[in-house]
Short mmCIF file of C-alpha atoms and ligand atoms in Angstrom, two decimals:
data_model
loop_
_atom_site.label_atom_id
_atom_site.label_comp_id
_atom_site.label_asym_id
_atom_site.label_seq_id
_atom_site.Cartn_x
_atom_site.Cartn_y
_atom_site.Cartn_z
CA MET A 297 40.09 240.71 24.48
CA SER A 298 40.13 237.09 23.88
CA LYS A 299 39.05 235.73 20.44
CA THR A 300 35.68 234.35 19.94
CA SER A 301 33.73 232.51 17.09
CA LEU A 302 30.06 232.43 16.55
CA GLN A 303 27.76 229.48 16.98
CA TYR A 304 24.00 229.22 15.75
CA GLN A 305 22.43 227.71 18.81
CA VAL A 306 19.04 226.01 19.50
CA LEU A 307 18.33 227.23 22.95
CA LYS A 308 15.11 225.14 23.72
CA GLN A 309 13.15 222.71 21.82
CA GLY A 310 11.05 223.98 19.10
CA GLY A 311 13.80 226.87 18.74
CA PRO A 312 14.54 229.59 17.40
CA LEU A 313 18.06 229.38 16.52
CA THR A 314 20.20 232.05 18.08
CA LYS A 315 23.64 233.48 17.37
CA VAL A 316 25.90 233.11 20.56
CA SER A 317 29.54 233.95 20.89
CA VAL A 318 31.76 231.35 22.59
CA PRO A 319 35.64 231.32 23.12
CA TYR A 320 37.45 230.71 19.80
CA PRO A 321 38.29 226.72 19.26
CA THR A 322 41.59 225.28 19.72
CA PRO A 323 41.66 221.34 18.40
CA GLY A 324 42.41 218.63 20.67
CA PRO A 325 45.45 216.60 19.71
CA SER A 326 43.25 214.32 17.12
CA GLU A 327 40.78 217.04 16.26
CA ILE A 328 40.23 219.57 12.87
CA CYS A 329 38.60 223.09 13.17
CA ILE A 330 37.28 223.91 10.02
CA ARG A 331 35.69 227.11 8.57
CA PRO A 332 32.79 225.91 6.81
CA LYS A 333 31.95 227.39 3.38
CA ALA A 334 28.87 225.45 2.70
CA ILE A 335 26.53 223.33 5.32
CA ALA A 336 23.92 220.59 4.00
CA LEU A 337 20.17 220.40 5.77
CA ASN A 338 19.18 217.16 6.83
CA PRO A 339 15.51 215.96 8.21
CA LEU A 340 17.74 215.18 11.32
CA ASP A 341 18.25 219.08 12.04
CA TRP A 342 14.71 219.81 12.10
CA LYS A 343 13.62 216.71 13.95
CA ARG A 344 16.14 217.41 16.95
CA ARG A 345 15.18 220.74 17.07
CA ASP A 346 11.16 219.86 16.84
CA TYR A 347 10.84 216.93 19.15
CA GLY A 348 14.07 216.83 20.47
CA VAL A 349 15.32 213.53 18.56
CA MET A 350 18.92 212.44 19.78
CA VAL A 351 19.07 215.62 22.25
CA GLU A 352 20.62 214.99 25.71
CA SER A 353 20.32 218.50 26.72
CA TRP A 354 19.44 221.92 25.48
CA PRO A 355 21.26 224.22 24.23
CA VAL A 356 22.48 222.45 20.98
CA VAL A 357 24.06 222.93 17.89
CA LEU A 358 22.75 221.52 14.98
CA GLY A 359 23.99 220.75 11.40
CA ILE A 360 25.48 217.32 10.53
CA ASP A 361 27.52 218.00 7.01
CA ALA A 362 29.94 220.67 5.82
CA ALA A 363 32.34 221.58 3.72
CA GLY A 364 35.00 224.35 4.15
CA ILE A 365 38.56 225.40 5.07
CA VAL A 366 41.07 223.99 7.41
CA ASP A 367 41.44 226.67 10.17
CA SER A 368 43.75 224.31 12.67
CA VAL A 369 44.82 220.92 13.36
CA GLY A 370 45.66 219.28 16.50
CA GLU A 371 49.30 217.79 16.95
CA SER A 372 48.43 214.08 16.12
CA VAL A 373 46.52 214.96 12.77
CA LYS A 374 48.75 213.89 9.99
CA ASP A 375 47.06 214.18 6.28
CA VAL A 376 44.96 217.42 6.74
CA LYS A 377 46.46 221.01 7.27
CA ALA A 378 45.28 224.64 7.72
CA GLY A 379 44.11 225.84 4.80
CA ASP A 380 42.83 222.45 3.03
CA GLU A 381 39.66 222.03 1.06
CA VAL A 382 37.78 219.41 2.88
CA PHE A 383 34.13 218.25 3.73
CA SER A 384 33.30 216.90 7.12
CA LEU A 385 30.52 214.84 9.10
CA CYS A 386 29.58 217.21 12.01
CA GLY A 387 28.26 216.88 15.58
CA LEU A 388 27.32 213.52 16.86
CA GLU A 389 29.17 212.09 19.76
CA ASN A 390 28.47 214.91 21.95
CA ARG A 391 29.80 217.17 19.80
CA LYS A 392 28.75 220.33 18.81
CA GLY A 393 27.18 220.57 14.92
CA GLY A 394 27.87 222.09 11.87
CA PHE A 395 25.90 225.42 12.36
CA GLN A 396 28.97 227.56 13.49
CA GLU A 397 31.50 229.68 12.06
CA VAL A 398 34.40 227.25 13.52
CA ILE A 399 33.35 223.74 13.55
CA THR A 400 35.68 221.08 15.69
CA VAL A 401 35.73 217.44 14.24
CA PRO A 402 37.75 214.38 15.28
CA TRP A 403 40.04 213.65 12.05
CA TYR A 404 38.05 210.51 10.84
CA PHE A 405 34.95 212.65 9.84
CA VAL A 406 37.16 214.66 7.49
CA ALA A 407 38.00 213.92 3.80
CA LYS A 408 39.62 216.39 1.26
CA LYS A 409 37.12 217.82 -1.06
CA PRO A 410 37.23 217.05 -4.42
CA ALA A 411 38.90 219.72 -6.75
CA SER A 412 36.10 219.55 -9.41
CA TRP A 413 33.16 219.72 -6.66
CA THR A 414 32.20 222.72 -5.23
CA PHE A 415 32.05 223.23 -1.36
CA GLU A 416 27.89 222.98 -1.65
CA GLU A 417 28.36 219.66 -3.43
CA ALA A 418 30.94 218.01 -1.21
CA ALA A 419 28.88 219.53 1.82
CA SER A 420 25.91 217.21 0.86
CA LEU A 421 27.65 214.17 1.24
CA PRO A 422 28.76 212.91 4.61
CA ILE A 423 26.00 211.85 6.39
CA CYS A 424 23.99 210.34 3.23
CA TYR A 425 27.25 208.17 2.26
CA LEU A 426 27.77 207.22 6.01
CA THR A 427 24.51 205.63 6.81
CA PRO A 428 23.91 203.53 3.88
CA ALA A 429 27.44 202.34 3.90
CA ALA A 430 26.57 201.31 7.83
CA ALA A 431 22.81 200.05 6.29
CA ILE A 432 24.88 197.65 3.80
CA VAL A 433 27.82 196.58 6.45
CA ASP A 434 26.18 195.93 9.76
CA GLY A 435 22.50 195.57 8.09
CA LEU A 436 22.98 193.32 4.82
CA HIS A 437 26.36 192.02 6.10
CA VAL A 438 27.98 193.02 2.59
CA PRO A 439 31.46 193.88 2.75
CA LEU A 440 32.20 197.72 1.07
CA PRO A 441 35.37 197.08 -0.80
CA HIS A 442 36.98 200.18 -0.52
CA LEU A 443 36.75 199.56 3.21
CA ASP A 444 37.38 195.84 3.48
CA PRO A 445 38.96 194.81 0.26
CA THR A 446 39.26 191.24 2.02
CA GLY A 447 35.35 190.92 1.94
CA ALA A 448 34.83 190.85 -1.69
CA GLY A 449 32.73 187.96 -3.03
CA THR A 450 31.84 187.25 0.56
CA SER A 451 27.93 188.05 0.02
CA SER A 452 25.53 185.28 -1.77
CA LEU A 453 22.63 188.23 -1.91
CA ASN A 454 21.06 187.71 -5.64
CA SER A 455 18.59 190.59 -5.33
CA ILE A 456 18.30 193.82 -3.18
CA LEU A 457 15.26 196.37 -3.33
CA VAL A 458 16.29 199.59 -1.94
CA LEU A 459 13.05 201.56 -1.26
CA GLY A 460 13.05 205.41 -1.54
CA GLY A 461 16.08 205.13 -3.92
CA SER A 462 15.69 208.97 -4.57
CA SER A 463 16.24 210.02 -1.17
CA SER A 464 19.83 211.46 -0.52
CA VAL A 465 20.70 208.06 1.31
CA GLY A 466 18.95 205.77 -1.37
CA ALA A 467 20.88 207.30 -4.30
CA SER A 468 23.96 206.66 -2.12
CA ALA A 469 22.97 203.02 -1.28
CA ILE A 470 22.33 202.05 -4.88
CA GLN A 471 26.40 203.53 -5.83
CA LEU A 472 27.88 201.59 -2.93
CA LEU A 473 25.62 198.44 -3.42
CA ARG A 474 26.80 198.26 -7.11
CA LEU A 475 30.33 198.78 -6.13
CA ALA A 476 30.54 195.99 -3.59
CA LEU A 477 27.88 193.50 -5.82
CA PRO A 478 28.43 193.85 -9.53
CA SER A 479 26.10 191.31 -10.58
CA THR A 480 23.46 191.35 -7.93
CA THR A 481 20.13 192.80 -8.94
CA ILE A 482 19.35 196.19 -7.60
CA LEU A 483 15.67 196.85 -7.57
CA THR A 484 14.44 200.29 -6.08
CA THR A 485 11.49 202.58 -5.62
CA SER A 486 10.94 206.28 -6.25
CA SER A 487 8.82 208.95 -8.34
CA ALA A 488 9.04 208.13 -11.96
CA GLN A 489 11.21 211.59 -12.36
CA HIS A 490 14.08 210.04 -10.67
CA HIS A 491 14.34 207.00 -12.68
CA ALA A 492 16.89 207.28 -15.26
CA HIS A 493 19.27 208.92 -12.76
CA LEU A 494 19.00 206.17 -10.42
CA ILE A 495 19.82 203.62 -13.16
CA SER A 496 22.63 205.88 -14.23
CA LEU A 497 23.97 205.18 -10.42
CA GLY A 498 23.77 201.48 -10.90
CA ALA A 499 19.90 200.26 -10.48
CA ASP A 500 18.66 197.75 -12.40
CA LYS A 501 15.26 198.37 -12.64
CA CYS A 502 12.93 201.38 -10.80
CA PHE A 503 9.44 200.91 -9.78
CA GLU A 504 6.92 203.71 -8.51
CA ARG A 505 5.97 203.84 -4.74
CA SER A 506 2.67 202.07 -5.70
CA ALA A 507 4.77 198.97 -6.12
CA GLN A 508 5.60 198.75 -2.44
CA ASP A 509 1.79 197.96 -1.80
CA ASP A 510 1.03 195.29 -4.90
CA THR A 511 4.80 193.74 -5.20
CA SER A 512 4.33 191.32 -7.97
CA ALA A 513 6.01 193.76 -10.45
CA ILE A 514 9.14 193.66 -8.28
CA LYS A 515 9.03 190.12 -7.58
CA ALA A 516 8.64 189.71 -11.45
CA ALA A 517 11.73 191.65 -12.18
CA THR A 518 14.23 189.04 -10.03
CA LEU A 519 15.73 185.77 -11.26
CA ASN A 520 12.69 183.06 -11.47
CA GLY A 521 10.24 185.73 -10.41
CA VAL A 522 10.74 184.32 -6.73
CA GLY A 523 11.13 187.74 -4.76
CA VAL A 524 14.18 189.53 -3.50
CA ASP A 525 16.68 188.33 -0.66
CA ALA A 526 17.07 191.62 0.72
CA ILE A 527 15.36 195.35 1.58
CA LEU A 528 17.36 198.07 2.16
CA ASP A 529 15.15 200.81 3.53
CA PRO A 530 15.86 204.30 4.40
CA VAL A 531 12.85 206.10 4.28
CA SER A 532 10.74 203.77 6.77
CA ALA A 533 8.72 202.96 3.61
CA ALA A 534 7.51 199.66 5.31
CA ALA A 535 6.09 201.86 8.32
CA SER A 536 3.43 202.78 5.93
CA GLN A 537 3.42 200.11 3.09
CA PRO A 538 3.89 197.04 5.17
CA SER A 539 2.74 194.81 2.05
CA ILE A 540 6.48 195.70 0.98
CA PHE A 541 7.55 192.21 3.09
CA THR A 542 5.50 190.09 0.45
CA ALA A 543 8.32 191.26 -1.84
CA PHE A 544 10.89 188.74 -0.36
CA ASN A 545 11.43 185.48 -1.72
CA PRO A 546 9.75 183.03 0.54
CA THR A 547 12.55 180.38 0.81
CA GLY A 548 15.22 183.35 0.87
CA PRO A 549 17.19 184.89 3.42
CA LYS A 550 14.76 187.47 3.80
CA VAL A 551 17.16 190.61 5.26
CA TYR A 552 15.78 193.99 5.96
CA SER A 553 18.19 196.78 6.70
CA HIS A 554 16.70 200.14 7.90
CA VAL A 555 17.68 203.49 8.92
CA LEU A 556 16.47 204.94 12.31
CA THR A 557 13.85 208.00 10.91
CA GLY A 558 11.96 208.16 14.05
CA GLN A 559 8.89 206.14 12.32
CA ASN A 560 8.06 202.69 13.82
CA VAL A 561 8.14 199.60 11.15
CA VAL A 562 6.48 196.30 12.25
CA VAL A 563 8.50 193.29 10.91
CA PRO A 564 6.82 190.73 10.28
CA GLU A 565 8.21 187.27 11.84
CA GLY A 566 10.99 185.54 9.99
CA VAL A 567 12.40 188.59 8.50
CA LYS A 568 16.17 189.28 9.96
CA ALA A 569 15.97 192.80 10.75
CA THR A 570 18.83 195.79 11.46
CA LEU A 571 17.92 199.30 12.70
CA VAL A 572 20.90 201.26 11.53
CA LEU A 573 22.24 204.82 12.48
CA GLY A 574 25.11 205.99 10.18
CA ARG A 575 27.95 206.42 12.81
CA GLN A 576 27.84 202.87 13.26
CA ILE A 577 30.38 202.72 10.17
CA PHE A 578 33.23 203.68 12.10
CA GLY A 579 32.92 200.23 14.21
CA ALA A 580 32.95 198.07 11.29
CA LYS A 581 35.91 196.86 9.66
CA GLY A 582 38.06 199.36 7.76
CA GLY A 583 35.09 201.86 8.84
CA MET A 584 37.56 204.55 10.04
CA ASN A 585 38.51 204.78 6.76
CA ALA A 586 35.20 205.76 5.82
CA PHE A 587 36.00 209.49 4.65
CA PRO A 588 39.56 208.98 3.07
CA GLY A 589 37.72 206.36 1.17
CA LEU A 590 35.14 208.38 -0.12
CA ALA A 591 37.41 211.23 -1.48
CA SER A 592 39.41 208.27 -3.36
CA LEU A 593 35.86 206.77 -4.64
CA ILE A 594 35.04 210.40 -5.91
CA GLU A 595 38.31 210.87 -7.20
CA THR A 596 38.42 207.85 -9.26
CA GLY A 597 35.21 208.43 -10.59
CA LYS A 598 33.42 205.16 -8.62
CA PHE A 599 30.95 207.57 -6.66
CA LYS A 600 28.96 210.19 -8.01
CA LEU A 601 26.88 213.31 -6.05
CA PRO A 602 23.96 211.11 -5.14
CA ASN A 603 21.47 214.10 -5.77
CA LYS A 604 21.21 217.32 -7.19
CA VAL A 605 22.51 220.11 -4.84
CA GLU A 606 19.84 223.27 -4.20
CA ILE A 607 21.52 226.29 -2.67
CA VAL A 608 18.29 227.45 -0.21
CA GLY A 609 20.03 230.53 1.49
CA THR A 610 23.19 231.98 2.50
CA GLY A 611 24.85 232.58 6.10
CA PHE A 612 23.11 231.66 9.18
CA GLU A 613 19.99 233.38 8.06
CA GLY A 614 19.40 230.85 5.53
CA ILE A 615 19.29 228.12 7.86
CA GLU A 616 16.04 228.25 9.75
CA PRO A 617 14.11 229.10 6.11
CA GLY A 618 15.95 226.11 4.70
CA LEU A 619 15.04 223.50 7.56
CA GLU A 620 11.45 224.61 7.15
CA LYS A 621 11.40 224.33 3.49
CA ASN A 622 13.19 220.49 4.04
CA SER A 623 10.82 219.52 7.00
CA LYS A 624 7.83 220.37 3.97
CA GLY A 625 9.67 217.33 1.91
CA VAL A 626 12.26 216.74 -0.56
CA SER A 627 12.37 214.89 -3.68
CA GLY A 628 15.57 213.97 -5.25
CA ALA A 629 17.84 216.82 -4.05
CA LYS A 630 19.95 217.91 -1.07
CA TYR A 631 19.28 221.29 0.24
CA VAL A 632 22.54 223.41 1.01
CA VAL A 633 23.18 226.84 2.69
CA SER A 634 26.21 228.63 1.37
CA MET A 635 28.41 230.30 4.17
N1 LIG B 922 20.03 207.50 11.68
C1 LIG B 922 20.90 208.08 10.74
O1 LIG B 922 22.11 207.90 10.93
C2 LIG B 922 20.33 208.95 9.68
C3 LIG B 922 21.07 209.58 8.80
C4 LIG B 922 20.89 209.99 7.98
C5 LIG B 922 19.49 210.14 7.65
N2 LIG B 922 18.64 209.30 8.37
C6 LIG B 922 17.10 209.63 8.10
O2 LIG B 922 16.71 208.61 6.92
C7 LIG B 922 15.86 209.48 6.30
C8 LIG B 922 16.50 209.62 4.63
O3 LIG B 922 17.01 210.86 4.85
P1 LIG B 922 17.55 211.54 3.52
O4 LIG B 922 18.24 212.63 3.56
O5 LIG B 922 18.20 210.54 2.43
O6 LIG B 922 15.77 212.04 2.87
P2 LIG B 922 15.35 212.68 1.58
O7 LIG B 922 16.81 212.83 0.50
O8 LIG B 922 15.02 213.67 2.47
O9 LIG B 922 14.13 211.82 1.38
C9 LIG B 922 13.32 212.25 0.48
C10 LIG B 922 12.88 211.17 -0.58
O10 LIG B 922 12.62 210.25 0.02
C11 LIG B 922 11.50 209.64 -0.92
N3 LIG B 922 10.41 208.96 0.01
C12 LIG B 922 9.97 209.37 1.15
N4 LIG B 922 9.08 208.38 1.28
C13 LIG B 922 8.98 207.31 0.61
C14 LIG B 922 8.54 206.67 0.95
N5 LIG B 922 7.25 205.84 1.80
N6 LIG B 922 8.52 205.28 -0.21
C15 LIG B 922 9.50 205.70 -1.10
N7 LIG B 922 10.19 206.57 -1.38
C16 LIG B 922 9.94 207.60 -0.17
C17 LIG B 922 10.91 210.41 -1.85
O11 LIG B 922 10.92 209.81 -3.17
P3 LIG B 922 10.24 210.68 -4.28
O12 LIG B 922 9.74 212.14 -3.98
O13 LIG B 922 10.86 210.15 -5.34
O14 LIG B 922 9.11 209.36 -4.40
C18 LIG B 922 12.23 211.81 -1.73
O15 LIG B 922 12.94 211.71 -2.95
C19 LIG B 922 15.17 210.59 6.64
O16 LIG B 922 14.27 210.07 7.71
C20 LIG B 922 16.43 210.52 7.75
O17 LIG B 922 15.68 211.29 9.11
C21 LIG B 922 19.15 209.03 9.61
#
């Protein structure tokens, strides 16, 4: 009998997830097969299951983030070999996602797991690092030095407001911005319990969500109280609190970079808005080095775990209850399932 592997498939919109036996995968020339030891749960997973967001046809295998052990590699793969501990982006580009026994991914989705990190910690990273990287490079037009060292010093943004800094994307954005722009004022919003953590990641000042309605305190924290040059919005905060746009310096560049979340933001005239998807970073200068570059930032202590990891279950059976918990809201944490 030929060897098989298990996938946890969503057969139709709304679920449930079902174990399906499929032929054991063999990597293509530039692909890597990974046995996950941990997978992270993301809002996109249940949005895809429940609303068919970014689903072309059913069944689908969800799951964007994983960490595990390399099972096999294609003949062109150089830096990774069977048995290595890695973390990886999964799915996207018409591939099956991370909720399976053996995941197949292209080489540039993968980085070596930092030795000091658990599989659960490493699994919490890929999409919440990739997305702010895209929002910074493509949306704010700020080069990231670990991807494009020639871009250093080319941004003239004096102040940037990161909305929802305690989201996993937001907490990564703060760190990447601080690395790229050491002297720019970085402001953020989150519930008060996360302020100390966000300052430790590089924010200059944190505000509660109410500051997104009355922006006077945010403006007062910028040089001469003029307002911010740019806003990075990973959580579509401006959809429900459009007054946030009054935080802009009226004579500044008014750059608004926001992440595709499924919510519609009405952007006022005069604001230069860009809507981003995480995977865009691969098309940016140096973007194919996004994951090896991240591993080296972690090893050198320049990038820290954005949010604490909460293990919400074990095995395939832990995924659906974990998604349920994620859909009810997360605050300053990443939910992960151990495999
Ligand atoms: N398009 C893509 O490629 C892509 C990739 C990744 C993520 N996403 C999307 O990006 C969003 C963020 O993902 P995530 O995993 O980082 O989310 P998350 O960690 O689950 O976000 C939860 C956090 O967001 C904060 N928050 C939520 N709404 C807010 C608002 N209106 N104003 C201020 N803060 C707010 C909360 O802050 P407090 O509890 O502190 O108040 C909470 O800590 C999700 O919608 C996700 O679907 C898109």
